[in-house]
Amino acid sequence: MKNELGISSATVLAVLPLLWLISSPACAQETPAWKHGEVSIQGTGFFTKDSRGNGISQHSTDTGGLIVGYRYHFDRWLAAEANYGYDRNTQQNFTSSGPFNVQANVHQATAALVVTLPRKHRVNPYAVAGAGALVFNPTNNPRQSVPGALLQGKAAFVYGGGVDFTVVRHVAIRAEYRGFDTVGRTSNWPH
């Protein structure tokens, strides 16, 4: 049933709990939000392993990209984070019939738990473990991709670790290793 504004009661019942969940932590906190959460922007290097088999040699270009993330600290030892990353990569395949390439935008979306190790002076080490997805979206550029290449998605386990070096209060430089182990077979998603 819709009211005079055209909003259904089902929509209101779905949105109200979400608003309550979002506002509850803000009301319950006695300390400012920045003491619990942090936003990060990171430059990345995207390096993959070459493979050979069945008369095919595959090489992926090494490239740079960007990761944007949010980390929420439950206490000084444990945090949860969500990240989105973007890179552009070209798979170079060499077969007996000749070479063919597939250039793709690579999107990553992950969620992970972070264990923060004891802090020493301005150095804050941590370990990361979680899961997410890698999505390979072909650019279909005429000279960079095979015609008809499909969107592909893979589930992935993410793992790694790093160190935050505090520069000044609320600003740090992060050095991190983040690895992906893909799970299962590739899913081809139509456009």
PDB file of C-alpha atoms in Angstrom:
ATOM      1  CA  MET A   1       0.000   0.000   0.000  1.00  0.00           C
ATOM      2  CA  LYS A   2       1.335   3.439  -0.936  1.00  0.00           C
ATOM      3  CA  ASN A   3       0.793   6.722   0.878  1.00  0.00           C
ATOM      4  CA  GLU A   4       0.221  10.082  -0.803  1.00  0.00           C
ATOM      5  CA  LEU A   5       3.968  10.492  -1.403  1.00  0.00           C
ATOM      6  CA  GLY A   6       4.035   7.237  -3.407  1.00  0.00           C
ATOM      7  CA  ILE A   7       6.188   5.378  -0.866  1.00  0.00           C
ATOM      8  CA  SER A   8       5.160   1.802  -0.120  1.00  0.00           C
ATOM      9  CA  SER A   9       5.022   0.507   3.442  1.00  0.00           C
ATOM     10  CA  ALA A  10       7.422  -2.304   2.426  1.00  0.00           C
ATOM     11  CA  THR A  11      10.003   0.319   1.433  1.00  0.00           C
ATOM     12  CA  VAL A  12       9.614   2.106   4.765  1.00  0.00           C
ATOM     13  CA  LEU A  13       9.953  -1.197   6.663  1.00  0.00           C
ATOM     14  CA  ALA A  14      13.120  -2.004   4.728  1.00  0.00           C
ATOM     15  CA  VAL A  15      14.749   1.419   5.114  1.00  0.00           C
ATOM     16  CA  LEU A  16      13.984   2.088   8.813  1.00  0.00           C
ATOM     17  CA  PRO A  17      16.090  -0.803  10.175  1.00  0.00           C
ATOM     18  CA  LEU A  18      18.999   0.261   7.958  1.00  0.00           C
ATOM     19  CA  LEU A  19      18.810   3.823   9.264  1.00  0.00           C
ATOM     20  CA  TRP A  20      18.667   2.507  12.817  1.00  0.00           C
ATOM     21  CA  LEU A  21      21.757   0.315  12.248  1.00  0.00           C
ATOM     22  CA  ILE A  22      23.708   3.190  10.729  1.00  0.00           C
ATOM     23  CA  SER A  23      22.789   5.701  13.426  1.00  0.00           C
ATOM     24  CA  SER A  24      23.158   3.376  16.446  1.00  0.00           C
ATOM     25  CA  PRO A  25      26.952   3.272  16.474  1.00  0.00           C
ATOM     26  CA  ALA A  26      27.109   7.042  16.051  1.00  0.00           C
ATOM     27  CA  CYS A  27      24.845   7.605  19.073  1.00  0.00           C
ATOM     28  CA  ALA A  28      26.596   4.982  21.219  1.00  0.00           C
ATOM     29  CA  GLN A  29      30.085   6.346  20.712  1.00  0.00           C
ATOM     30  CA  GLU A  30      31.473   8.539  23.410  1.00  0.00           C
ATOM     31  CA  THR A  31      34.599   9.250  21.385  1.00  0.00           C
ATOM     32  CA  PRO A  32      34.871  10.832  17.943  1.00  0.00           C
ATOM     33  CA  ALA A  33      34.403   8.552  14.925  1.00  0.00           C
ATOM     34  CA  TRP A  34      37.990   9.049  13.717  1.00  0.00           C
ATOM     35  CA  LYS A  35      39.293   7.148  16.749  1.00  0.00           C
ATOM     36  CA  HIS A  36      37.517   3.999  15.534  1.00  0.00           C
ATOM     37  CA  GLY A  37      37.616   4.267  11.757  1.00  0.00           C
ATOM     38  CA  GLU A  38      40.048   5.234   9.048  1.00  0.00           C
ATOM     39  CA  VAL A  39      39.853   5.899   5.337  1.00  0.00           C
ATOM     40  CA  SER A  40      42.720   4.883   3.074  1.00  0.00           C
ATOM     41  CA  ILE A  41      43.747   5.585  -0.506  1.00  0.00           C
ATOM     42  CA  GLN A  42      46.585   3.431  -1.802  1.00  0.00           C
ATOM     43  CA  GLY A  43      48.529   3.142  -5.002  1.00  0.00           C
ATOM     44  CA  THR A  44      49.021  -0.491  -6.021  1.00  0.00           C
ATOM     45  CA  GLY A  45      51.171  -2.697  -8.177  1.00  0.00           C
ATOM     46  CA  PHE A  46      49.350  -5.536  -9.943  1.00  0.00           C
ATOM     47  CA  PHE A  47      51.777  -8.399 -10.629  1.00  0.00           C
ATOM     48  CA  THR A  48      50.693 -11.835 -11.844  1.00  0.00           C
ATOM     49  CA  LYS A  49      52.444 -15.103 -12.546  1.00  0.00           C
ATOM     50  CA  ASP A  50      53.039 -16.277 -16.137  1.00  0.00           C
ATOM     51  CA  SER A  51      51.784 -19.716 -17.154  1.00  0.00           C
ATOM     52  CA  ARG A  52      52.491 -22.260 -19.891  1.00  0.00           C
ATOM     53  CA  GLY A  53      50.654 -25.402 -20.945  1.00  0.00           C
ATOM     54  CA  ASN A  54      48.848 -27.131 -23.816  1.00  0.00           C
ATOM     55  CA  GLY A  55      50.812 -25.137 -26.386  1.00  0.00           C
ATOM     56  CA  ILE A  56      49.728 -21.791 -24.895  1.00  0.00           C
ATOM     57  CA  SER A  57      51.995 -19.286 -23.173  1.00  0.00           C
ATOM     58  CA  GLN A  58      50.196 -16.633 -21.119  1.00  0.00           C
ATOM     59  CA  HIS A  59      51.733 -13.429 -19.781  1.00  0.00           C
ATOM     60  CA  SER A  60      49.936 -10.619 -17.955  1.00  0.00           C
ATOM     61  CA  THR A  61      51.240  -7.087 -18.006  1.00  0.00           C
ATOM     62  CA  ASP A  62      52.432  -5.629 -14.711  1.00  0.00           C
ATOM     63  CA  THR A  63      50.463  -2.486 -13.975  1.00  0.00           C
ATOM     64  CA  GLY A  64      49.555   0.062 -11.320  1.00  0.00           C
ATOM     65  CA  GLY A  65      46.188   0.880  -9.843  1.00  0.00           C
ATOM     66  CA  LEU A  66      44.284   2.264  -6.886  1.00  0.00           C
ATOM     67  CA  ILE A  67      42.611   0.864  -3.748  1.00  0.00           C
ATOM     68  CA  VAL A  68      40.154   2.855  -1.633  1.00  0.00           C
ATOM     69  CA  GLY A  69      39.202   1.413   1.732  1.00  0.00           C
ATOM     70  CA  TYR A  70      37.589   1.876   5.114  1.00  0.00           C
ATOM     71  CA  ARG A  71      38.841   0.170   8.295  1.00  0.00           C
ATOM     72  CA  TYR A  72      36.809   0.095  11.516  1.00  0.00           C
ATOM     73  CA  HIS A  73      38.687  -0.672  14.743  1.00  0.00           C
ATOM     74  CA  PHE A  74      36.715  -2.672  17.330  1.00  0.00           C
ATOM     75  CA  ASP A  75      39.591  -2.333  19.782  1.00  0.00           C
ATOM     76  CA  ARG A  76      43.353  -1.862  19.568  1.00  0.00           C
ATOM     77  CA  TRP A  77      43.886  -5.461  18.324  1.00  0.00           C
ATOM     78  CA  LEU A  78      41.003  -6.203  15.943  1.00  0.00           C
ATOM     79  CA  ALA A  79      39.509  -4.343  12.991  1.00  0.00           C
ATOM     80  CA  ALA A  80      37.369  -5.036   9.915  1.00  0.00           C
ATOM     81  CA  GLU A  81      37.957  -3.448   6.544  1.00  0.00           C
ATOM     82  CA  ALA A  82      36.256  -3.121   3.178  1.00  0.00           C
ATOM     83  CA  ASN A  83      38.180  -2.208   0.028  1.00  0.00           C
ATOM     84  CA  TYR A  84      37.545  -1.462  -3.629  1.00  0.00           C
ATOM     85  CA  GLY A  85      40.399  -1.576  -6.118  1.00  0.00           C
ATOM     86  CA  TYR A  86      40.897  -0.868  -9.813  1.00  0.00           C
ATOM     87  CA  ASP A  87      43.667  -1.816 -12.259  1.00  0.00           C
ATOM     88  CA  ARG A  88      43.913  -2.200 -16.038  1.00  0.00           C
ATOM     89  CA  ASN A  89      45.626  -5.356 -17.189  1.00  0.00           C
ATOM     90  CA  THR A  90      46.374  -7.045 -20.524  1.00  0.00           C
ATOM     91  CA  GLN A  91      46.523 -10.839 -20.826  1.00  0.00           C
ATOM     92  CA  GLN A  92      48.952 -11.676 -23.623  1.00  0.00           C
ATOM     93  CA  ASN A  93      48.375 -15.188 -25.000  1.00  0.00           C
ATOM     94  CA  PHE A  94      50.740 -16.810 -27.484  1.00  0.00           C
ATOM     95  CA  THR A  95      49.556 -19.924 -29.365  1.00  0.00           C
ATOM     96  CA  SER A  96      50.714 -21.868 -32.408  1.00  0.00           C
ATOM     97  CA  SER A  97      48.130 -19.950 -34.486  1.00  0.00           C
ATOM     98  CA  GLY A  98      49.489 -16.597 -33.318  1.00  0.00           C
ATOM     99  CA  PRO A  99      49.168 -14.109 -30.457  1.00  0.00           C
ATOM    100  CA  PHE A 100      45.951 -12.720 -29.057  1.00  0.00           C
ATOM    101  CA  ASN A 101      45.446 -10.256 -26.218  1.00  0.00           C
ATOM    102  CA  VAL A 102      42.618  -9.402 -23.861  1.00  0.00           C
ATOM    103  CA  GLN A 103      42.831  -5.995 -22.171  1.00  0.00           C
ATOM    104  CA  ALA A 104      40.543  -5.759 -19.134  1.00  0.00           C
ATOM    105  CA  ASN A 105      39.631  -3.421 -16.310  1.00  0.00           C
ATOM    106  CA  VAL A 106      40.172  -5.427 -13.129  1.00  0.00           C
ATOM    107  CA  HIS A 107      37.884  -4.556 -10.218  1.00  0.00           C
ATOM    108  CA  GLN A 108      38.395  -5.985  -6.741  1.00  0.00           C
ATOM    109  CA  ALA A 109      35.981  -5.807  -3.828  1.00  0.00           C
ATOM    110  CA  THR A 110      37.071  -7.360  -0.533  1.00  0.00           C
ATOM    111  CA  ALA A 111      36.159  -7.554   3.138  1.00  0.00           C
ATOM    112  CA  ALA A 112      38.704  -8.689   5.704  1.00  0.00           C
ATOM    113  CA  LEU A 113      39.572  -8.951   9.356  1.00  0.00           C
ATOM    114  CA  VAL A 114      42.692  -7.127  10.462  1.00  0.00           C
ATOM    115  CA  VAL A 115      44.790  -8.112  13.466  1.00  0.00           C
ATOM    116  CA  THR A 116      46.927  -5.212  14.646  1.00  0.00           C
ATOM    117  CA  LEU A 117      50.138  -6.287  16.330  1.00  0.00           C
ATOM    118  CA  PRO A 118      51.725  -4.391  19.249  1.00  0.00           C
ATOM    119  CA  ARG A 119      52.798  -0.900  18.248  1.00  0.00           C
ATOM    120  CA  LYS A 120      56.420   0.216  18.495  1.00  0.00           C
ATOM    121  CA  HIS A 121      56.994   3.978  18.445  1.00  0.00           C
ATOM    122  CA  ARG A 122      55.514   5.148  15.117  1.00  0.00           C
ATOM    123  CA  VAL A 123      55.374   1.673  13.518  1.00  0.00           C
ATOM    124  CA  ASN A 124      52.064  -0.217  13.549  1.00  0.00           C
ATOM    125  CA  PRO A 125      52.261  -3.728  11.938  1.00  0.00           C
ATOM    126  CA  TYR A 126      49.158  -5.741  11.001  1.00  0.00           C
ATOM    127  CA  ALA A 127      47.963  -8.920   9.263  1.00  0.00           C
ATOM    128  CA  VAL A 128      44.940  -9.189   6.930  1.00  0.00           C
ATOM    129  CA  ALA A 129      42.731 -12.168   5.969  1.00  0.00           C
ATOM    130  CA  GLY A 130      39.378 -12.093   4.195  1.00  0.00           C
ATOM    131  CA  ALA A 131      37.426 -12.792   1.029  1.00  0.00           C
ATOM    132  CA  GLY A 132      36.063 -10.959  -1.968  1.00  0.00           C
ATOM    133  CA  ALA A 133      35.747 -10.985  -5.724  1.00  0.00           C
ATOM    134  CA  LEU A 134      37.888 -10.117  -8.731  1.00  0.00           C
ATOM    135  CA  VAL A 135      36.003  -9.002 -11.831  1.00  0.00           C
ATOM    136  CA  PHE A 136      37.720  -8.874 -15.238  1.00  0.00           C
ATOM    137  CA  ASN A 137      35.814  -6.562 -17.591  1.00  0.00           C
ATOM    138  CA  PRO A 138      37.256  -6.575 -21.153  1.00  0.00           C
ATOM    139  CA  THR A 139      37.726  -3.124 -22.663  1.00  0.00           C
ATOM    140  CA  ASN A 140      37.032  -4.396 -26.217  1.00  0.00           C
ATOM    141  CA  ASN A 141      39.600  -1.925 -27.572  1.00  0.00           C
ATOM    142  CA  PRO A 142      40.125  -2.985 -31.227  1.00  0.00           C
ATOM    143  CA  ARG A 143      43.911  -3.472 -31.045  1.00  0.00           C
ATOM    144  CA  GLN A 144      44.048  -4.666 -27.440  1.00  0.00           C
ATOM    145  CA  SER A 145      41.335  -7.312 -27.151  1.00  0.00           C
ATOM    146  CA  VAL A 146      39.951 -10.349 -28.910  1.00  0.00           C
ATOM    147  CA  PRO A 147      36.419  -9.598 -30.148  1.00  0.00           C
ATOM    148  CA  GLY A 148      33.727 -11.228 -27.993  1.00  0.00           C
ATOM    149  CA  ALA A 149      35.739 -11.464 -24.758  1.00  0.00           C
ATOM    150  CA  LEU A 150      33.282 -11.818 -21.853  1.00  0.00           C
ATOM    151  CA  LEU A 151      33.094 -10.320 -18.380  1.00  0.00           C
ATOM    152  CA  GLN A 152      34.530 -12.787 -15.854  1.00  0.00           C
ATOM    153  CA  GLY A 153      34.289 -12.946 -12.088  1.00  0.00           C
ATOM    154  CA  LYS A 154      36.226 -15.002  -9.567  1.00  0.00           C
ATOM    155  CA  ALA A 155      35.813 -15.453  -5.837  1.00  0.00           C
ATOM    156  CA  ALA A 156      39.084 -14.809  -4.036  1.00  0.00           C
ATOM    157  CA  PHE A 157      40.707 -15.284  -0.655  1.00  0.00           C
ATOM    158  CA  VAL A 158      42.715 -12.181   0.278  1.00  0.00           C
ATOM    159  CA  TYR A 159      45.663 -12.328   2.654  1.00  0.00           C
ATOM    160  CA  GLY A 160      48.594 -10.169   3.550  1.00  0.00           C
ATOM    161  CA  GLY A 161      50.184  -7.846   5.985  1.00  0.00           C
ATOM    162  CA  GLY A 162      51.753  -4.485   6.291  1.00  0.00           C
ATOM    163  CA  VAL A 163      52.992  -1.644   8.395  1.00  0.00           C
ATOM    164  CA  ASP A 164      51.577   1.821   8.997  1.00  0.00           C
ATOM    165  CA  PHE A 165      54.264   4.445   9.639  1.00  0.00           C
ATOM    166  CA  THR A 166      52.758   7.379  11.546  1.00  0.00           C
ATOM    167  CA  VAL A 167      53.920  10.668  10.005  1.00  0.00           C
ATOM    168  CA  VAL A 168      51.846  13.047  12.144  1.00  0.00           C
ATOM    169  CA  ARG A 169      48.705  12.471  14.170  1.00  0.00           C
ATOM    170  CA  HIS A 170      45.957  11.036  11.879  1.00  0.00           C
ATOM    171  CA  VAL A 171      48.328  10.662   8.887  1.00  0.00           C
ATOM    172  CA  ALA A 172      50.317   7.529   8.088  1.00  0.00           C
ATOM    173  CA  ILE A 173      52.184   5.974   5.188  1.00  0.00           C
ATOM    174  CA  ARG A 174      51.278   2.342   4.562  1.00  0.00           C
ATOM    175  CA  ALA A 175      53.506  -0.369   3.097  1.00  0.00           C
ATOM    176  CA  GLU A 176      51.466  -3.499   2.418  1.00  0.00           C
ATOM    177  CA  TYR A 177      51.520  -6.848   0.651  1.00  0.00           C
ATOM    178  CA  ARG A 178      48.087  -8.057  -0.441  1.00  0.00           C
ATOM    179  CA  GLY A 179      47.761 -11.425  -2.184  1.00  0.00           C
ATOM    180  CA  PHE A 180      44.766 -13.019  -3.871  1.00  0.00           C
ATOM    181  CA  ASP A 181      44.132 -16.734  -4.215  1.00  0.00           C
ATOM    182  CA  THR A 182      41.250 -17.307  -6.618  1.00  0.00           C
ATOM    183  CA  VAL A 183      38.720 -19.991  -5.797  1.00  0.00           C
ATOM    184  CA  GLY A 184      36.840 -22.283  -8.157  1.00  0.00           C
ATOM    185  CA  ARG A 185      36.414 -21.883 -11.853  1.00  0.00           C
ATOM    186  CA  THR A 186      35.830 -18.689 -13.797  1.00  0.00           C
ATOM    187  CA  SER A 187      32.265 -17.450 -14.229  1.00  0.00           C
ATOM    188  CA  ASN A 188      31.436 -15.832 -17.562  1.00  0.00           C
ATOM    189  CA  TRP A 189      28.892 -13.097 -17.032  1.00  0.00           C
ATOM    190  CA  PRO A 190      27.059 -11.683 -20.054  1.00  0.00           C
ATOM    191  CA  HIS A 191      27.056  -7.908 -20.456  1.00  0.00           C
TER     192      HIS A 191
END
